[in-house]
Structures are given as structure tokens and as C-alpha cells.
Coordinates of C-alpha atoms and ligand atoms in Angstrom, one line a residue:
M1 CA -4.9 13.3 10.8
T2 CA -3.9 13.1 7.1
P3 CA -6.1 12.9 4.8
K4 CA -5.9 10.6 1.4
L5 CA -7.0 10.8 -2.2
T6 CA -7.6 8.4 -4.0
A7 CA -8.8 8.3 -7.6
E8 CA -7.0 5.3 -9.1
G9 CA -8.2 1.5 -10.1
S10 CA -11.4 2.9 -9.8
G11 CA -14.7 2.9 -12.0
Y12 CA -16.0 1.9 -14.9
Y13 CA -15.1 2.9 -19.5
R14 CA -17.6 3.1 -21.5
V15 CA -18.3 2.9 -25.4
F16 CA -19.6 5.9 -27.6
V17 CA -20.3 5.6 -31.2
D18 CA -20.9 8.9 -31.7
G19 CA -22.0 10.5 -29.3
A20 CA -23.9 7.1 -27.4
E21 CA -23.3 4.9 -25.0
V22 CA -23.8 1.5 -25.4
S23 CA -21.7 0.1 -23.8
R24 CA -19.8 -0.3 -20.3
H25 CA -16.9 -2.2 -19.1
T26 CA -15.2 -3.3 -16.2
T27 CA -11.2 -3.2 -18.1
E28 CA -9.9 -1.0 -20.0
R29 CA -9.1 -3.8 -22.3
E30 CA -12.9 -5.4 -22.4
A31 CA -13.3 -1.6 -23.9
V32 CA -10.4 -1.6 -26.1
E33 CA -12.4 -5.0 -27.4
S34 CA -15.8 -3.6 -28.0
S35 CA -14.4 0.1 -29.2
L36 CA -12.8 -1.7 -31.9
R37 CA -15.6 -4.1 -32.4
A38 CA -18.7 -0.8 -32.9
L39 CA -15.6 0.4 -35.7
A40 CA -15.4 -2.8 -37.4
E41 CA -20.0 -3.0 -36.9
H42 CA -19.7 1.6 -37.7
P43 CA -17.5 2.5 -40.9
G44 CA -17.1 6.1 -40.7
A45 CA -19.3 6.5 -37.1
A46 CA -16.5 8.0 -34.0
V47 CA -16.4 5.7 -32.1
R48 CA -14.1 6.4 -28.6
Y49 CA -13.9 6.1 -24.6
T50 CA -13.9 7.1 -21.2
H51 CA -12.4 6.3 -17.8
D52 CA -14.9 7.5 -14.8
Y53 CA -13.1 7.4 -11.9
V54 CA -14.3 6.9 -9.0
V55 CA -12.9 9.3 -6.5
R56 CA -12.1 8.4 -2.8
V57 CA -10.6 10.6 0.7
E58 CA -9.7 8.2 2.7
A59 CA -8.1 9.8 6.0
D60 CA -6.2 7.4 8.9
T61 CA -7.9 8.3 12.8
P62 CA -10.1 8.0 13.7
A63 CA -12.4 5.8 10.9
P64 CA -14.9 7.7 9.3
T65 CA -18.6 6.3 10.4
P66 CA -19.4 4.8 7.3
K67 CA -22.0 6.9 5.8
P68 CA -24.8 4.6 3.2
E69 CA -23.9 5.8 -0.4
P70 CA -26.2 7.4 -2.1
E71 CA -27.6 6.2 -5.3
P72 CA -26.3 7.9 -8.2
E73 CA -26.5 10.9 -10.0
P74 CA -27.7 10.8 -13.4
E75 CA -25.1 11.7 -15.8
P76 CA -23.1 14.7 -15.1
Q77 CA -22.3 17.6 -17.9
P78 CA -20.5 18.3 -19.5
E79 CA -18.9 14.1 -20.4
P80 CA -15.5 14.0 -19.6
P81 CA -12.8 14.4 -22.0
S82 CA -12.1 11.0 -24.3
V83 CA -9.5 9.0 -25.3
V84 CA -8.1 7.5 -28.0
T85 CA -8.1 3.7 -28.6
P86 CA -5.1 2.3 -28.4
L87 CA -4.3 -0.6 -30.5
F88 CA -3.5 -2.9 -27.8
V89 CA -3.7 -3.0 -24.1
D90 CA -2.3 -5.2 -20.7
D91 CA -2.9 -5.1 -16.8
F92 CA -1.3 -8.7 -16.9
E93 CA -4.7 -10.1 -15.1
G94 CA -5.9 -12.6 -17.7
Y95 CA -3.2 -14.8 -17.6
P96 CA -1.5 -17.8 -15.1
V97 CA 0.1 -16.0 -12.4
G98 CA 3.5 -17.6 -13.6
G99 CA 2.7 -17.9 -17.0
K100 CA 5.1 -16.1 -20.0
L101 CA 4.2 -14.6 -23.1
S102 CA 4.9 -16.0 -25.8
N103 CA 2.0 -15.5 -28.3
H104 CA -0.7 -13.4 -26.9
G105 CA -2.2 -10.6 -27.9
A106 CA -5.3 -8.8 -29.9
N107 CA -5.5 -7.0 -33.4
G108 CA -2.3 -7.9 -34.5
F109 CA -0.1 -7.3 -31.0
R110 CA 1.4 -10.0 -30.3
W111 CA 3.6 -10.2 -26.8
V112 CA 6.4 -13.2 -27.7
G113 CA 10.4 -14.1 -26.5
P114 CA 9.9 -13.5 -23.0
R115 CA 13.0 -13.8 -20.9
Y116 CA 13.4 -14.5 -17.6
V117 CA 10.3 -12.0 -17.5
E118 CA 6.8 -13.8 -16.2
V119 CA 3.6 -12.9 -15.0
A120 CA 3.6 -11.9 -10.5
T121 CA 2.0 -10.6 -8.1
E122 CA 4.5 -8.9 -5.3
Y123 CA 3.6 -5.3 -6.9
A124 CA 1.1 -4.6 -9.2
R125 CA 0.1 -0.6 -10.2
S126 CA -3.7 -2.4 -11.7
G127 CA -5.0 -5.5 -10.8
R128 CA -3.8 -7.8 -8.8
R129 CA -0.8 -8.5 -11.3
S130 CA 1.9 -7.3 -13.3
L131 CA 5.5 -8.7 -15.2
R132 CA 7.9 -9.4 -13.3
F133 CA 11.5 -8.6 -14.9
R134 CA 14.4 -10.3 -13.0
Y135 CA 18.1 -9.2 -13.1
G136 CA 20.9 -10.5 -11.3
P137 CA 25.2 -11.9 -11.1
Y138 CA 23.4 -15.8 -11.7
E139 CA 20.7 -17.8 -13.3
P140 CA 19.1 -19.8 -11.3
N141 CA 20.8 -22.7 -12.8
G142 CA 24.0 -20.7 -11.7
D143 CA 25.6 -19.9 -15.0
T144 CA 26.4 -16.3 -14.3
H145 CA 24.3 -12.9 -15.5
M146 CA 20.4 -13.2 -15.8
W147 CA 18.5 -10.0 -17.3
G148 CA 14.9 -9.5 -18.4
E149 CA 13.6 -8.7 -21.9
Q150 CA 9.8 -9.4 -23.2
R151 CA 10.2 -8.6 -26.7
F152 CA 6.8 -7.9 -29.2
L153 CA 5.6 -7.6 -32.8
F154 CA 3.1 -4.6 -33.4
P155 CA 1.8 -4.1 -37.2
A156 CA 4.4 -2.0 -39.0
A157 CA 3.8 2.0 -38.8
R158 CA 5.8 5.0 -39.2
E159 CA 4.6 6.0 -36.3
V160 CA 4.2 4.7 -31.9
W161 CA 3.5 5.1 -28.9
I162 CA 4.2 3.4 -26.6
E163 CA 3.3 4.4 -22.4
F164 CA 3.6 1.7 -19.8
Y165 CA 4.1 1.9 -16.1
V166 CA 7.5 0.0 -14.7
R167 CA 8.6 -0.3 -10.9
I168 CA 11.7 1.1 -9.9
P169 CA 13.5 -1.5 -7.6
E170 CA 13.9 -0.4 -3.5
N171 CA 18.0 -1.6 -4.5
Y172 CA 18.2 -0.6 -7.6
Y173 CA 21.2 0.5 -8.4
H174 CA 23.3 1.1 -11.9
N175 CA 27.0 0.6 -11.7
R176 CA 29.5 1.6 -13.9
G177 CA 29.7 4.2 -16.0
N178 CA 30.1 5.1 -20.1
S179 CA 27.6 4.4 -22.7
S180 CA 29.5 0.6 -23.7
Y181 CA 28.1 0.6 -19.8
N182 CA 24.6 1.7 -21.0
N183 CA 21.2 -1.4 -19.5
K184 CA 18.1 -1.0 -22.3
F185 CA 14.5 0.0 -21.3
L186 CA 12.9 0.1 -25.3
A187 CA 13.5 -0.9 -28.4
L188 CA 12.3 -0.6 -31.6
W189 CA 13.0 -1.9 -35.3
G190 CA 11.1 -3.2 -38.2
P191 CA 11.5 -6.0 -41.3
S192 CA 15.0 -5.8 -41.4
G193 CA 15.9 -7.3 -37.7
Y194 CA 17.1 -6.2 -33.9
S195 CA 21.0 -5.4 -36.1
Q196 CA 18.9 -4.0 -39.1
P197 CA 17.2 0.0 -39.5
P198 CA 15.6 1.4 -38.9
A199 CA 16.1 1.3 -35.9
V200 CA 15.8 2.7 -31.9
T201 CA 17.5 2.8 -28.9
F202 CA 16.6 3.5 -25.5
Q203 CA 18.9 3.1 -23.2
T204 CA 19.9 5.0 -19.7
W205 CA 23.7 5.3 -18.3
A206 CA 25.0 5.5 -15.3
D207 CA 25.3 8.9 -13.2
G208 CA 28.1 7.5 -10.7
N209 CA 25.5 8.0 -7.7
G210 CA 24.0 4.5 -8.7
G211 CA 21.1 6.7 -10.3
S212 CA 20.7 6.4 -14.5
T213 CA 20.7 9.2 -17.4
L214 CA 18.7 8.4 -20.2
N215 CA 18.9 8.8 -23.7
V216 CA 18.4 7.6 -27.6
C217 CA 20.7 6.3 -30.2
R218 CA 18.7 5.6 -34.0
T219 CA 19.8 4.3 -36.8
E220 CA 19.8 6.6 -39.6
P221 CA 19.9 7.0 -43.0
N222 CA 23.3 7.2 -44.5
R223 CA 24.6 4.9 -41.3
P224 CA 23.3 1.3 -40.7
L225 CA 24.6 1.1 -37.2
E226 CA 22.7 3.0 -33.7
H227 CA 23.9 6.5 -33.5
Y228 CA 23.3 9.3 -30.4
P229 CA 21.3 12.4 -31.7
R230 CA 24.1 14.9 -30.6
V231 CA 21.9 17.3 -29.7
P232 CA 21.2 18.8 -26.2
G233 CA 17.8 17.4 -25.8
N234 CA 18.9 14.1 -25.9
G235 CA 19.0 13.0 -22.3
G236 CA 19.5 14.1 -18.8
P237 CA 18.7 12.5 -15.2
A238 CA 15.9 9.8 -15.8
I239 CA 16.3 7.8 -11.9
D240 CA 17.7 7.9 -8.9
A241 CA 17.6 7.2 -5.6
S242 CA 14.0 8.7 -5.0
H243 CA 12.1 6.9 -7.3
R244 CA 12.9 3.3 -6.2
G245 CA 10.1 1.6 -5.4
R246 CA 8.3 3.5 -7.0
W247 CA 6.4 3.2 -10.0
L248 CA 7.1 4.9 -13.5
R249 CA 5.1 6.1 -15.6
A250 CA 7.2 5.6 -19.1
R251 CA 5.6 7.5 -22.5
A252 CA 7.3 6.9 -25.9
H253 CA 6.1 8.5 -28.7
V254 CA 8.5 7.5 -32.0
R255 CA 8.3 9.0 -35.5
L256 CA 10.7 7.8 -38.9
S257 CA 11.2 11.3 -40.8
D258 CA 11.0 10.7 -44.4
P259 CA 13.5 10.4 -47.5
G260 CA 15.3 13.2 -47.6
K261 CA 13.2 15.5 -44.7
A262 CA 14.2 16.0 -41.6
N263 CA 10.6 15.2 -39.0
G264 CA 11.3 12.0 -37.0
L265 CA 11.6 12.1 -33.8
E266 CA 11.4 10.3 -30.6
R267 CA 10.7 11.3 -27.1
L268 CA 10.4 9.7 -23.5
W269 CA 9.1 10.5 -20.9
L270 CA 9.3 9.5 -17.1
D271 CA 5.7 10.9 -15.3
D272 CA 5.7 14.0 -16.7
R273 CA 9.6 14.5 -16.9
L274 CA 10.9 15.8 -20.8
I275 CA 13.2 13.0 -20.6
V276 CA 14.4 12.3 -24.3
D277 CA 13.3 14.9 -26.8
V278 CA 14.3 14.1 -30.3
P279 CA 12.7 16.3 -33.1
N280 CA 13.6 17.3 -36.3
D281 CA 15.8 14.3 -36.1
A282 CA 16.2 12.4 -39.9
N283 CA 16.1 8.9 -38.6
E284 CA 14.1 7.1 -41.7
A285 CA 16.0 4.0 -42.4
P286 CA 18.3 3.8 -46.0
A287 CA 17.9 1.7 -49.6
G288 CA 17.3 -1.8 -49.6
H289 CA 15.0 -1.7 -45.8
E290 CA 11.9 -0.8 -44.9
N291 CA 11.1 2.1 -43.2
V292 CA 8.2 1.1 -41.2
L293 CA 8.9 -0.2 -37.9
C294 CA 6.9 -3.4 -36.5
S295 CA 8.9 -5.1 -33.3
G296 CA 10.2 -3.8 -30.2
Y297 CA 11.4 -5.3 -26.3
L298 CA 10.2 -3.9 -23.2
L299 CA 14.3 -2.9 -21.4
G300 CA 16.5 -6.0 -22.0
Y301 CA 20.0 -6.3 -22.1
D302 CA 21.4 -4.6 -18.8
N303 CA 25.7 -4.1 -20.1
G304 CA 25.9 -2.3 -16.7
R305 CA 25.3 -5.4 -14.8
F306 CA 23.2 -5.2 -11.4
L307 CA 25.4 -5.5 -8.6
E308 CA 22.3 -8.7 -7.0
D309 CA 19.5 -9.7 -7.8
T310 CA 17.5 -7.3 -9.1
D311 CA 13.6 -7.5 -10.4
F312 CA 11.2 -5.1 -11.7
Y313 CA 8.0 -4.3 -12.5
V314 CA 6.0 -3.9 -15.6
D315 CA 2.2 -3.1 -15.8
D316 CA -0.5 -1.7 -17.9
F317 CA 0.8 -1.6 -21.2
R318 CA -0.5 0.4 -23.7
I319 CA 0.6 1.7 -27.7
W320 CA -1.3 2.8 -30.0
I321 CA -0.1 3.7 -34.1
S322 CA -2.2 6.5 -34.1
D323 CA -1.9 10.0 -32.7
P324 CA -3.5 9.1 -28.5
G325 CA -2.9 13.2 -27.9
W326 CA -0.3 13.5 -26.3
G327 CA 3.6 13.9 -27.2
Ligands
CA1 CA1 -2.1 -4.8 -13.5

């Protein structure tokens, strides 16, 4: 008999204003919206929300005799750790299946420009829905090369934190090596546009065994094109056969440097593995370009090409423009 501990996807979110609970919610999206309303109604107050998990132990066989659940005890002490309110969260449960995210969002965040990305139910990390990104040698209309990309806009910021879960396909195979065959993973750029500074792009390179390493390139003051920071922390093994069929939590933290100072950074984690760690980076935009980020995309163009139909799924997206306490 193998007991299994389950602690995700249960419980509720509680919103506090100056330590007093003001509301409870079943989804994080509702908690964020309630927190933002509370901030507007109580300027200067400390607003936060928590997520209380319900932990269950399940046995394979025989099924334990269920016991009637007792009424919950009064709130335990001490309080659970607080969660910094993201700018926007999306679990993709609020959209029709097959829907494309274009001009959807809140709080200044908007999903735009989906390309072979739609709301789907084949796999979900939360609830029943996620975003499916489709790749393959042919598009449904017979044209060659299908690839998925979901763009987004957010209020201009020098520093941004992004978290999402990505499900690595069972048939994941990173074809062809070297930088010319990189596959995009997460890109951010500023008001001057995608191909202008400032721009930061996390991307995967083939590792020769079907898996991928992951690293970052970005613009810098004196060279308009994106370049790879040549530092030891820029990249390492990221995706291998053991990750096929699994959800990985991607977290990225990017800060643009102050002009003339090397105080920018790019970091990316998969689960708790720090894959990209580029601190003390001079990555500010040159004169003539605003030194802020305001646009991005998830996944995106595969220079290495996927040789067969290969679907990625993304769920539980969050973005912060104030420090969430990690990164
Ligand atoms: Ca979901």
C-alpha cells in the first residue's frame, strides 16, 4: 500500500486588509481582483492574500473507510505566509474551450496575438483548462511549419517577475544543435518594438540527445542586436527525457540596469533549478529607446523545428511588477 499525499488544487484564498480577513475566494484570480479593489478602497493599507491548502493522504488499496470530516477548527495560529499580490494571474478556466486569447486581461495586462495557441482541456495543472501551443512540420492547411506563440502586454516596468507552468510533451525532441537552431521560450521587450532594445529572450538550444539547454540573450547599450552574456551562469541543462509528460514551473526575473551601471539581471528557474543566473548585467536600452519592458510572449518560434506534431501546454500564469519575494 503506497500512501499518496495530495496538497494541490484545494483550499481557498483569503484576503486581509491590515491583518483583518475581509473575503474568501475559490480562485486566485478572484483573490487578486479583490486585493486590488481593497488597495483602491484603503490607500496605504497592507493588503495581502493567502492560499490555504487542504492536504489529503490517499492509499492505493484497499480504499480506507471514509470517516466523516469534522468541522474545521477555529483558525490556527500562527498565520500562513503571505503572498505578494501579482499584477495578473490566469488559470485559463474562465475562457471557452478552443478560445483564443486576444485582448483579454485585467489591471493593465492583456493577452494579444495568439498564434496556434488556444484554450484546451487535454491537460491542466489547475482546474480543467490550460493553453495549448501547437508545433509540427505542417499547419492544418498544409503549409509547412506550425509553431505556437502567445503575446502579452503589461504596464511599463524596469523589473518584472513571471511564473508559469509548462507541460513538456511526451514526444519532446529538440532537433539540431547550435545557436542558429534555438527555440524561443520567453521573450520580453520595450516600447520600441520586438526587434529593438531593450529586449531579453530566454531560449533553448539542443543538447545533442534530444533535450535542451536554456540560456538568455539581450540587448545592451552599445550593440543594438541581442547578444548572449558570456558569463558562467548563463545557461545549463534544462529539459531532458525525464521531463517528458511533466509540468515544470518556469520562473523568470528580469531587471534592466540603470544607465551606466551594471545592476541589471536575468534569471530563470525550472522547478527549483536555477538555469540562468546573470547578475550585474549592463542591459539597459541605449539612448533613443525607453528603458522599460512592456511586451512579451510565451514559447514562440522554433528554429530547431519539431519533426512531428508536438503540443505544449501552459497553465497558471502570473506576472508581478513588484517584488514577489523570490528571484
Ligand atoms: Ca487551469
